């Protein structure tokens, strides 16, 4: 068992309460921290509710009770004192660099010297977040997926300054965190690059989606028609975008446009909705009207014949090859397993071992179609060297 007893989770929201609950189930003492008692109490009650449900189903660890486990969950709205005897801090506060940096500075100033400081950021640089902590070698990324109890993936990220010891300790710890649906998968992310592995591989498909949204709007096609083109998943394209949140898409695309390529810049349709505050499910209006529950596209509207699944599949293979090219991972199998654990979808690499040359052609066709240079097939893909990197 890893040498960790006391876990401090900062941010008691959607991710923080899930991380805290799973850490309690693993047998750790947990302190849940937020900016005021109200937020802490809300997070604590959600954990309590989750524990009671597991108890009713008989799913708690042998001999454990919900009340017993919750007795190990302290509450605090004072980070400086909460980290006094912490072995690891996991930060899950809002996705804002200055807020995260301040949390790392306060924790760095007050936690014991050997305490690891981990961030659950989904996009930002761990190197930057940990810069002012006074212990950049102890700062790592620990990226959980939503919902934490059910999604198997935890990416552990090596920043430019993390020591190998800190990363290995983070991995050992993450592997002890239970998952209610199968065994945790904890890949080591070797470089601190935008989107890490899972989000990075899928991110550029958004460039193609923006192209499709904007073209459909320009041609006067309806969202129903576009949705009828089919996305290959349980939710249609515009419903999924609304569900994720137009603001989340917008901010993510802005971030990738500044860090990876200007081609990621939000398209006209997304920008307009963002500016008008039509953010999707959370505001009741996005592409769709959500005021009467989850909308279902009108199947009788016919197809737009715009969106083609072959493109995102080729895009993901190309991006997975870039992940290898940049040394973020060194094995295509790790990338495939990461996608399966984080998104419940098969990664692009096992299925393209022999047919990748065809994807090179598809990507070149896509550059021609959209004018987006980012879709150019990378050297790693074209050379086929990635096939050897098992
Ligand atoms: P959330 O909005 O549900 O929760 C954030 C919490 O942080 C709020 O309770 C807020 O009061 C608290 N907070 C803000 N400033 C604080 C401070 N200085 N000290 C202590 N608490 C503070 O957000 P969510 O969705 O839980 O996201 C948290 C982090 O996890 C973000 O970095 C996000 O990018 C990342 N993440 C989110 C995923 C998602 O699907 N929601 C998936 C993976 C990562």
Tab-separated table of C-alpha atoms and ligand atoms in Angstrom:
chain	number	residue	atom	x	y	z
A	1	UNK	CA	0.000	0.000	0.000
A	2	UNK	CA	1.238	3.458	-0.911
A	3	UNK	CA	2.510	5.595	1.957
A	4	UNK	CA	-0.503	7.910	2.025
A	5	UNK	CA	-3.118	8.252	4.769
A	6	UNK	CA	-4.464	11.782	4.588
A	7	UNK	CA	-6.010	13.082	1.388
A	8	UNK	CA	-7.171	16.680	0.950
A	9	UNK	CA	-9.597	17.330	-1.911
A	10	UNK	CA	-9.942	21.008	-2.827
A	11	UNK	CA	-13.172	21.926	-4.618
A	12	UNK	CA	-16.317	20.081	-3.524
A	13	UNK	CA	-18.110	20.303	-6.898
A	14	UNK	CA	-18.908	17.659	-9.509
A	15	UNK	CA	-15.384	16.215	-9.692
A	16	UNK	CA	-14.171	16.956	-6.160
A	17	UNK	CA	-17.018	15.164	-4.404
A	18	UNK	CA	-16.530	12.099	-6.621
A	19	UNK	CA	-12.786	12.017	-5.971
A	20	UNK	CA	-13.397	12.392	-2.238
A	21	UNK	CA	-15.993	9.607	-2.197
A	22	UNK	CA	-13.757	7.150	-4.000
A	23	UNK	CA	-10.793	8.063	-1.750
A	24	UNK	CA	-12.935	7.325	1.321
A	25	UNK	CA	-13.899	3.961	-0.173
A	26	UNK	CA	-10.201	3.215	-0.631
A	27	UNK	CA	-9.788	3.679	3.137
A	28	UNK	CA	-8.120	7.105	3.271
A	29	UNK	CA	-8.890	9.956	5.660
A	30	UNK	CA	-10.297	12.740	3.533
A	31	UNK	CA	-10.679	16.477	4.132
A	32	UNK	CA	-13.047	18.163	1.720
A	33	UNK	CA	-12.286	21.852	1.132
A	34	UNK	CA	-14.222	24.609	-0.639
A	35	UNK	CA	-14.451	28.388	-0.405
A	36	UNK	CA	-17.246	28.442	2.185
A	37	UNK	CA	-19.183	26.119	4.479
A	38	UNK	CA	-22.201	26.061	2.177
A	39	UNK	CA	-20.250	24.600	-0.744
A	40	UNK	CA	-18.419	22.141	1.516
A	41	UNK	CA	-21.666	20.972	3.096
A	42	UNK	CA	-23.297	20.488	-0.312
A	43	UNK	CA	-20.387	18.353	-1.519
A	44	UNK	CA	-20.304	16.396	1.745
A	45	UNK	CA	-24.058	15.654	1.530
A	46	UNK	CA	-23.672	14.325	-2.010
A	47	UNK	CA	-20.933	11.970	-0.866
A	48	UNK	CA	-23.092	10.879	2.080
A	49	UNK	CA	-25.987	10.210	-0.281
A	50	UNK	CA	-23.716	8.178	-2.583
A	51	UNK	CA	-22.366	6.124	0.326
A	52	UNK	CA	-25.879	5.378	1.614
A	53	UNK	CA	-26.930	4.164	-1.850
A	54	UNK	CA	-23.948	1.821	-1.974
A	55	UNK	CA	-24.780	0.586	1.518
A	56	UNK	CA	-28.374	-0.190	0.488
A	57	UNK	CA	-27.087	-2.148	-2.514
A	58	UNK	CA	-24.590	-4.024	-0.334
A	59	UNK	CA	-21.718	-2.561	-2.376
A	60	UNK	CA	-19.557	-1.105	0.403
A	61	UNK	CA	-16.236	-2.785	1.218
A	62	UNK	CA	-16.584	-5.696	3.629
A	63	UNK	CA	-17.262	-4.559	7.191
A	64	UNK	CA	-17.675	-0.897	6.210
A	65	UNK	CA	-20.760	1.236	6.877
A	66	UNK	CA	-21.760	4.515	5.233
A	67	UNK	CA	-21.674	6.277	8.608
A	68	UNK	CA	-18.266	4.780	9.432
A	69	UNK	CA	-16.783	5.934	6.145
A	70	UNK	CA	-18.307	9.405	6.419
A	71	UNK	CA	-16.732	9.732	9.879
A	72	UNK	CA	-13.406	9.770	7.990
A	73	UNK	CA	-14.514	12.752	5.893
A	74	UNK	CA	-13.670	16.099	7.487
A	75	UNK	CA	-14.905	19.435	6.142
A	76	UNK	CA	-12.986	22.668	5.856
A	77	UNK	CA	-13.165	26.087	4.260
A	78	UNK	CA	-9.584	26.878	5.257
A	79	UNK	CA	-7.070	25.305	2.897
A	80	UNK	CA	-3.998	26.423	4.870
A	81	UNK	CA	-5.024	24.486	7.967
A	82	UNK	CA	-6.635	21.598	6.034
A	83	UNK	CA	-3.304	20.613	4.432
A	84	UNK	CA	-1.265	20.707	7.684
A	85	UNK	CA	-1.026	16.907	7.862
A	86	UNK	CA	-1.834	16.043	4.224
A	87	UNK	CA	0.074	13.360	2.310
A	88	UNK	CA	-1.574	14.310	-0.976
A	89	UNK	CA	-3.724	17.230	-2.085
A	90	UNK	CA	-5.964	16.849	-5.125
A	91	UNK	CA	-7.162	20.140	-6.560
A	92	UNK	CA	-10.518	20.150	-8.390
A	93	UNK	CA	-11.474	23.834	-8.312
A	94	UNK	CA	-12.811	25.872	-11.240
A	95	UNK	CA	-10.803	25.735	-14.482
A	96	UNK	CA	-9.064	29.103	-13.971
A	97	UNK	CA	-5.283	29.370	-13.935
A	98	UNK	CA	-4.999	32.109	-11.306
A	99	UNK	CA	-7.325	30.270	-8.898
A	100	UNK	CA	-5.431	27.000	-9.321
A	101	UNK	CA	-2.060	28.709	-8.890
A	102	UNK	CA	-3.250	30.312	-5.648
A	103	UNK	CA	-4.459	26.939	-4.332
A	104	UNK	CA	-1.047	25.402	-5.119
A	105	UNK	CA	0.778	28.290	-3.474
A	106	UNK	CA	-1.275	28.101	-0.265
A	107	UNK	CA	-0.906	24.310	-0.174
A	108	UNK	CA	2.829	24.540	-0.907
A	109	UNK	CA	3.304	27.065	1.915
A	110	UNK	CA	1.414	25.004	4.480
A	111	UNK	CA	1.565	21.274	3.709
A	112	UNK	CA	4.290	18.935	5.030
A	113	UNK	CA	7.398	18.912	2.836
A	114	UNK	CA	6.708	15.475	1.324
A	115	UNK	CA	3.052	16.159	0.433
A	116	UNK	CA	2.245	15.650	-3.263
A	117	UNK	CA	0.163	18.370	-4.940
A	118	UNK	CA	-2.004	17.082	-7.776
A	119	UNK	CA	-4.286	18.952	-10.172
A	120	UNK	CA	-7.377	17.520	-11.844
A	121	UNK	CA	-7.317	20.157	-14.595
A	122	UNK	CA	-8.626	18.846	-17.901
A	123	UNK	CA	-6.683	21.269	-20.093
A	124	UNK	CA	-4.177	23.449	-18.308
A	125	UNK	CA	-0.423	23.163	-17.932
A	126	UNK	CA	0.556	21.370	-14.720
A	127	UNK	CA	3.971	23.029	-15.013
A	128	UNK	CA	2.356	26.487	-14.831
A	129	UNK	CA	-0.081	25.537	-12.068
A	130	UNK	CA	2.732	24.282	-9.825
A	131	UNK	CA	5.260	27.008	-10.646
A	132	UNK	CA	4.760	29.120	-7.493
A	133	UNK	CA	4.122	26.247	-5.094
A	134	UNK	CA	7.680	26.187	-3.752
A	135	UNK	CA	7.800	22.463	-4.622
A	136	UNK	CA	7.366	22.064	-8.380
A	137	UNK	CA	9.001	18.618	-8.200
A	138	UNK	CA	6.070	17.435	-6.057
A	139	UNK	CA	3.396	18.787	-8.437
A	140	UNK	CA	1.712	16.371	-10.825
A	141	UNK	CA	-1.476	16.051	-12.829
A	142	UNK	CA	-4.097	13.557	-11.712
A	143	UNK	CA	-6.883	13.711	-14.287
A	144	UNK	CA	-10.082	11.878	-13.344
A	145	UNK	CA	-13.038	11.501	-15.713
A	146	UNK	CA	-16.676	12.330	-15.095
A	147	UNK	CA	-18.431	10.672	-13.265
A	148	UNK	CA	-15.465	9.656	-11.112
A	149	UNK	CA	-17.115	6.574	-9.536
A	150	UNK	CA	-17.885	5.083	-12.965
A	151	UNK	CA	-15.168	6.175	-15.393
A	152	UNK	CA	-12.123	3.935	-15.116
A	153	UNK	CA	-9.457	6.343	-16.341
A	154	UNK	CA	-7.078	8.416	-14.209
A	155	UNK	CA	-4.290	10.029	-16.246
A	156	UNK	CA	-1.244	10.822	-14.111
A	157	UNK	CA	0.782	13.598	-15.692
A	158	UNK	CA	4.502	14.298	-15.509
A	159	UNK	CA	5.002	18.078	-15.650
A	160	UNK	CA	8.280	19.630	-16.849
A	161	UNK	CA	9.340	19.794	-13.202
A	162	UNK	CA	7.769	16.698	-11.555
A	163	UNK	CA	10.212	14.215	-10.078
A	164	UNK	CA	9.836	10.574	-11.154
A	165	UNK	CA	9.238	9.723	-7.494
A	166	UNK	CA	6.257	12.078	-7.275
A	167	UNK	CA	4.731	10.712	-10.483
A	168	UNK	CA	5.232	7.110	-9.393
A	169	UNK	CA	3.685	7.849	-6.004
A	170	UNK	CA	0.735	9.475	-7.796
A	171	UNK	CA	0.297	6.379	-9.948
A	172	UNK	CA	0.493	4.030	-6.971
A	173	UNK	CA	-2.117	6.141	-5.184
A	174	UNK	CA	-4.443	6.364	-8.213
A	175	UNK	CA	-4.310	2.590	-8.610
A	176	UNK	CA	-5.721	2.175	-5.091
A	177	UNK	CA	-8.811	4.287	-5.916
A	178	UNK	CA	-11.721	1.936	-6.611
A	179	UNK	CA	-14.063	2.228	-9.586
A	180	UNK	CA	-17.636	0.959	-9.462
A	181	UNK	CA	-17.417	-0.252	-13.073
A	182	UNK	CA	-14.288	-2.320	-13.545
A	183	UNK	CA	-10.640	-1.831	-12.759
A	184	UNK	CA	-8.927	1.549	-12.836
A	185	UNK	CA	-6.616	2.266	-15.736
A	186	UNK	CA	-3.801	4.676	-14.832
A	187	UNK	CA	-1.523	5.595	-17.738
A	188	UNK	CA	1.586	7.706	-17.128
A	189	UNK	CA	1.368	10.808	-19.322
A	190	UNK	CA	5.015	11.493	-20.080
A	191	UNK	CA	4.701	15.112	-21.188
A	192	UNK	CA	2.648	18.076	-20.029
A	193	UNK	CA	0.911	18.837	-23.328
A	194	UNK	CA	-2.624	20.263	-23.877
A	195	UNK	CA	-5.377	17.688	-23.403
A	196	UNK	CA	-2.899	15.034	-22.157
A	197	UNK	CA	-3.871	11.787	-23.971
A	198	UNK	CA	-7.625	11.156	-23.962
A	199	UNK	CA	-8.909	14.678	-24.610
A	200	UNK	CA	-6.046	15.406	-27.002
A	201	UNK	CA	-6.843	12.493	-29.320
A	202	UNK	CA	-10.485	13.512	-29.619
A	203	UNK	CA	-10.024	17.323	-29.619
A	204	UNK	CA	-9.382	17.958	-33.348
A	205	UNK	CA	-12.640	16.242	-34.280
A	206	UNK	CA	-14.133	19.506	-32.960
A	207	UNK	CA	-12.445	21.417	-35.789
A	208	UNK	CA	-14.352	19.230	-38.223
A	209	UNK	CA	-17.590	19.652	-36.262
A	210	UNK	CA	-17.218	23.422	-36.358
A	211	UNK	CA	-16.787	23.205	-40.106
A	212	UNK	CA	-19.965	21.124	-40.352
A	213	UNK	CA	-21.998	23.386	-38.019
A	214	UNK	CA	-20.989	26.499	-39.947
A	215	UNK	CA	-21.616	24.925	-43.344
A	216	UNK	CA	-25.050	23.650	-42.303
A	217	UNK	CA	-25.951	27.147	-41.060
A	218	UNK	CA	-24.664	28.791	-44.244
A	219	UNK	CA	-26.659	26.375	-46.414
A	220	UNK	CA	-29.837	26.832	-44.395
A	221	UNK	CA	-29.964	23.181	-43.288
A	222	UNK	CA	-31.724	22.335	-40.039
A	223	UNK	CA	-30.072	20.808	-36.943
A	224	UNK	CA	-32.486	17.891	-37.334
A	225	UNK	CA	-31.075	17.179	-40.773
A	226	UNK	CA	-27.532	17.416	-39.457
A	227	UNK	CA	-28.309	15.135	-36.524
A	228	UNK	CA	-29.776	12.583	-38.917
A	229	UNK	CA	-26.357	12.245	-40.555
A	230	UNK	CA	-25.484	10.243	-37.425
A	231	UNK	CA	-22.535	10.535	-35.077
A	232	UNK	CA	-22.124	6.849	-34.341
A	233	UNK	CA	-22.837	7.286	-30.593
A	234	UNK	CA	-25.899	7.283	-28.338
A	235	UNK	CA	-26.432	11.083	-28.608
A	236	UNK	CA	-26.794	13.080	-31.806
A	237	UNK	CA	-24.301	15.794	-32.693
A	238	UNK	CA	-26.113	18.955	-31.612
A	239	UNK	CA	-27.678	17.305	-28.540
A	240	UNK	CA	-24.251	16.114	-27.419
A	241	UNK	CA	-22.756	19.597	-27.912
A	242	UNK	CA	-25.550	21.095	-25.793
A	243	UNK	CA	-25.103	18.385	-23.177
A	244	UNK	CA	-21.355	19.010	-22.866
A	245	UNK	CA	-22.005	22.773	-22.753
A	246	UNK	CA	-21.370	25.383	-25.442
A	247	UNK	CA	-19.183	27.324	-22.957
A	248	UNK	CA	-17.073	24.224	-22.247
A	249	UNK	CA	-16.580	23.695	-26.000
A	250	UNK	CA	-15.850	27.375	-26.563
A	251	UNK	CA	-13.252	27.685	-23.782
A	252	UNK	CA	-11.616	24.370	-24.730
A	253	UNK	CA	-11.365	25.389	-28.389
A	254	UNK	CA	-9.924	28.787	-27.443
A	255	UNK	CA	-7.331	27.089	-25.277
A	256	UNK	CA	-6.326	24.605	-27.999
A	257	UNK	CA	-6.240	27.423	-30.558
A	258	UNK	CA	-3.652	29.185	-28.390
A	259	UNK	CA	-1.608	26.100	-27.545
A	260	UNK	CA	-1.904	23.695	-30.500
A	261	UNK	CA	-3.105	25.436	-33.661
A	262	UNK	CA	-5.258	28.447	-34.666
A	263	UNK	CA	-7.420	25.932	-36.576
A	264	UNK	CA	-9.066	25.068	-33.239
A	265	UNK	CA	-10.636	28.552	-32.915
A	266	UNK	CA	-14.397	28.274	-32.207
A	267	UNK	CA	-16.532	28.473	-35.342
A	268	UNK	CA	-19.227	31.049	-36.108
A	269	UNK	CA	-22.130	29.005	-34.770
A	270	UNK	CA	-20.460	28.127	-31.455
A	271	UNK	CA	-19.187	31.690	-30.976
A	272	UNK	CA	-22.608	33.202	-31.578
A	273	UNK	CA	-24.320	30.846	-29.128
A	274	UNK	CA	-21.608	31.498	-26.552
A	275	UNK	CA	-21.947	35.276	-26.909
A	276	UNK	CA	-25.731	35.080	-26.616
A	277	UNK	CA	-25.497	32.941	-23.466
A	278	UNK	CA	-27.234	29.970	-25.117
A	279	UNK	CA	-24.973	27.423	-23.459
A	280	UNK	CA	-27.023	24.252	-23.988
A	281	UNK	CA	-28.686	21.993	-21.408
A	282	UNK	CA	-27.564	24.141	-18.456
A	283	UNK	CA	-29.321	27.296	-19.720
A	284	UNK	CA	-32.284	25.533	-21.352
A	285	UNK	CA	-31.284	26.665	-24.842
A	286	UNK	CA	-28.379	25.874	-27.140
A	287	UNK	CA	-28.711	24.245	-30.532
A	288	UNK	CA	-31.866	22.797	-29.001
A	289	UNK	CA	-34.616	23.741	-26.573
A	290	UNK	CA	-34.016	21.814	-23.314
A	291	UNK	CA	-36.815	23.351	-21.269
A	292	UNK	CA	-38.953	20.196	-21.588
A	293	UNK	CA	-36.104	17.726	-21.010
A	294	UNK	CA	-33.605	16.142	-23.368
A	295	UNK	CA	-34.658	16.916	-26.956
A	296	UNK	CA	-34.938	14.197	-29.588
A	297	UNK	CA	-34.165	15.127	-33.180
A	298	UNK	CA	-36.917	14.768	-35.751
A	299	UNK	CA	-36.048	11.622	-37.687
A	300	UNK	CA	-38.422	12.520	-40.508
A	301	UNK	CA	-36.448	15.655	-41.475
A	302	UNK	CA	-34.091	13.763	-43.785
A	303	UNK	CA	-30.316	13.976	-43.843
A	304	UNK	CA	-28.016	16.956	-44.352
A	305	UNK	CA	-25.447	14.673	-46.018
A	306	UNK	CA	-22.662	16.804	-44.599
A	307	UNK	CA	-21.148	14.920	-41.690
A	308	UNK	CA	-19.108	11.859	-42.578
A	309	UNK	CA	-17.870	9.510	-39.863
A	310	UNK	CA	-14.793	8.538	-41.863
A	311	UNK	CA	-13.290	11.969	-41.140
A	312	UNK	CA	-13.307	11.954	-37.305
A	313	UNK	CA	-11.970	8.398	-37.379
A	314	UNK	CA	-9.008	9.456	-39.534
A	315	UNK	CA	-8.544	12.637	-37.461
A	316	UNK	CA	-8.262	10.619	-34.238
A	317	UNK	CA	-5.707	8.241	-35.737
A	318	UNK	CA	-3.622	11.203	-36.895
A	319	UNK	CA	-3.804	12.855	-33.474
A	320	UNK	CA	-2.930	9.607	-31.692
A	321	UNK	CA	0.171	9.445	-33.918
A	322	UNK	CA	1.023	13.006	-32.869
A	323	UNK	CA	0.769	11.899	-29.227
A	324	UNK	CA	3.463	9.310	-30.019
A	325	UNK	CA	5.469	11.776	-32.109
A	326	UNK	CA	5.566	14.301	-29.245
A	327	UNK	CA	6.547	11.622	-26.720
A	328	UNK	CA	3.412	12.065	-24.595
A	329	UNK	CA	3.042	8.281	-24.712
A	330	UNK	CA	5.366	5.673	-26.176
A	331	UNK	CA	2.897	2.889	-26.977
A	332	UNK	CA	-0.157	2.865	-29.229
A	333	UNK	CA	-1.747	0.286	-26.978
A	334	UNK	CA	-1.658	2.739	-24.065
A	335	UNK	CA	-3.498	5.278	-26.242
A	336	UNK	CA	-6.205	2.795	-27.241
A	337	UNK	CA	-6.628	1.610	-23.637
A	338	UNK	CA	-6.786	5.224	-22.440
A	339	UNK	CA	-9.669	6.008	-24.820
A	340	UNK	CA	-11.544	2.899	-23.806
A	341	UNK	CA	-11.179	3.691	-20.081
A	342	UNK	CA	-11.937	7.428	-20.437
A	343	UNK	CA	-14.613	7.501	-23.133
A	344	UNK	CA	-15.875	3.942	-23.448
A	345	UNK	CA	-14.829	3.895	-27.074
A	346	UNK	CA	-12.231	1.815	-28.855
A	347	UNK	CA	-9.084	3.791	-29.645
A	348	UNK	CA	-8.114	4.368	-33.282
A	349	UNK	CA	-4.867	2.406	-33.358
A	350	UNK	CA	-5.497	-1.337	-33.131
A	351	UNK	CA	-8.068	-1.102	-35.919
A	352	UNK	CA	-5.772	0.770	-38.321
A	353	UNK	CA	-2.625	-1.335	-38.206
A	354	UNK	CA	-2.890	-2.461	-41.808
A	355	UNK	CA	-5.166	0.172	-43.299
A	356	UNK	CA	-3.557	3.410	-42.154
A	357	UNK	CA	-2.452	4.408	-45.652
A	358	UNK	CA	-6.118	4.753	-46.540
A	359	UNK	CA	-6.520	7.200	-43.631
A	360	UNK	CA	-3.659	9.280	-44.992
A	361	UNK	CA	-5.699	9.724	-48.179
A	362	UNK	CA	-8.842	10.587	-46.206
A	363	UNK	CA	-6.931	13.268	-44.277
A	364	UNK	CA	-5.519	14.805	-47.434
A	365	UNK	CA	-9.037	14.923	-48.869
A	366	UNK	CA	-10.192	16.641	-45.651
A	367	UNK	CA	-7.497	19.341	-45.876
A	368	UNK	CA	-8.714	20.015	-49.389
A	369	UNK	CA	-12.367	20.132	-48.259
A	370	UNK	CA	-11.965	22.348	-45.179
A	371	UNK	CA	-8.738	24.267	-45.831
A	372	UNK	CA	-7.582	23.296	-42.328
A	373	UNK	CA	-3.868	22.510	-42.325
A	374	UNK	CA	-4.076	20.812	-38.934
A	375	UNK	CA	-5.635	17.789	-40.639
A	376	UNK	CA	-2.468	17.130	-42.632
A	377	UNK	CA	-1.286	13.600	-41.926
A	378	UNK	CA	1.731	13.728	-39.580
A	379	UNK	CA	5.055	12.046	-40.342
A	380	UNK	CA	4.527	9.376	-37.696
A	381	UNK	CA	1.281	8.308	-39.376
A	382	UNK	CA	2.633	8.368	-42.905
A	383	UNK	CA	5.810	6.462	-42.047
A	384	UNK	CA	3.890	3.671	-40.316
A	385	UNK	CA	6.554	3.681	-37.552
A	386	UNK	CA	3.805	3.913	-34.939
A	387	UNK	CA	2.729	0.331	-35.709
A	388	UNK	CA	6.002	-0.881	-34.110
A	389	UNK	CA	5.401	1.173	-30.953
A	390	UNK	CA	3.437	-1.339	-29.002
B	1	LIG	P1	-17.506	22.531	-10.335
B	1	LIG	O1	-17.866	23.902	-10.743
B	1	LIG	O2	-18.581	21.499	-10.191
B	1	LIG	O3	-16.721	22.583	-8.930
B	1	LIG	C1	-15.693	23.466	-8.657
B	1	LIG	C2	-15.695	23.785	-7.165
B	1	LIG	O4	-14.508	24.491	-6.830
B	1	LIG	C3	-16.869	24.667	-6.718
B	1	LIG	O5	-17.537	24.040	-5.650
B	1	LIG	C4	-16.195	25.949	-6.258
B	1	LIG	O6	-16.847	26.612	-5.191
B	1	LIG	C5	-14.830	25.419	-5.828
B	1	LIG	N1	-13.791	26.444	-5.742
B	1	LIG	C6	-13.579	27.496	-6.552
B	1	LIG	N2	-12.506	28.199	-6.126
B	1	LIG	C7	-12.024	27.557	-5.028
B	1	LIG	C8	-10.945	27.786	-4.139
B	1	LIG	N3	-10.115	28.828	-4.295
B	1	LIG	N4	-10.752	26.932	-3.118
B	1	LIG	C9	-11.568	25.879	-2.944
B	1	LIG	N5	-12.626	25.623	-3.756
B	1	LIG	C10	-12.841	26.433	-4.789
B	1	LIG	O7	-16.371	22.057	-11.351
B	1	LIG	P2	-15.966	20.572	-11.792
B	1	LIG	O8	-16.744	20.171	-12.984
B	1	LIG	O9	-15.954	19.697	-10.590
B	1	LIG	O10	-14.469	20.804	-12.293
B	1	LIG	C11	-13.401	20.948	-11.392
B	1	LIG	C12	-12.089	20.722	-12.125
B	1	LIG	O11	-12.085	19.418	-12.698
B	1	LIG	C13	-11.843	21.682	-13.305
B	1	LIG	O12	-10.461	21.938	-13.365
B	1	LIG	C14	-12.293	20.885	-14.507
B	1	LIG	O13	-11.658	21.270	-15.688
B	1	LIG	C15	-11.830	19.491	-14.092
B	1	LIG	N6	-12.535	18.393	-14.758
B	1	LIG	C16	-13.880	18.452	-14.957
B	1	LIG	C17	-14.541	17.411	-15.597
B	1	LIG	C18	-16.030	17.471	-15.810
B	1	LIG	O14	-16.531	16.717	-16.658
B	1	LIG	N7	-16.759	18.274	-15.069
B	1	LIG	C19	-13.805	16.224	-16.091
B	1	LIG	C20	-12.400	16.226	-15.751
B	1	LIG	C21	-11.798	17.297	-15.126
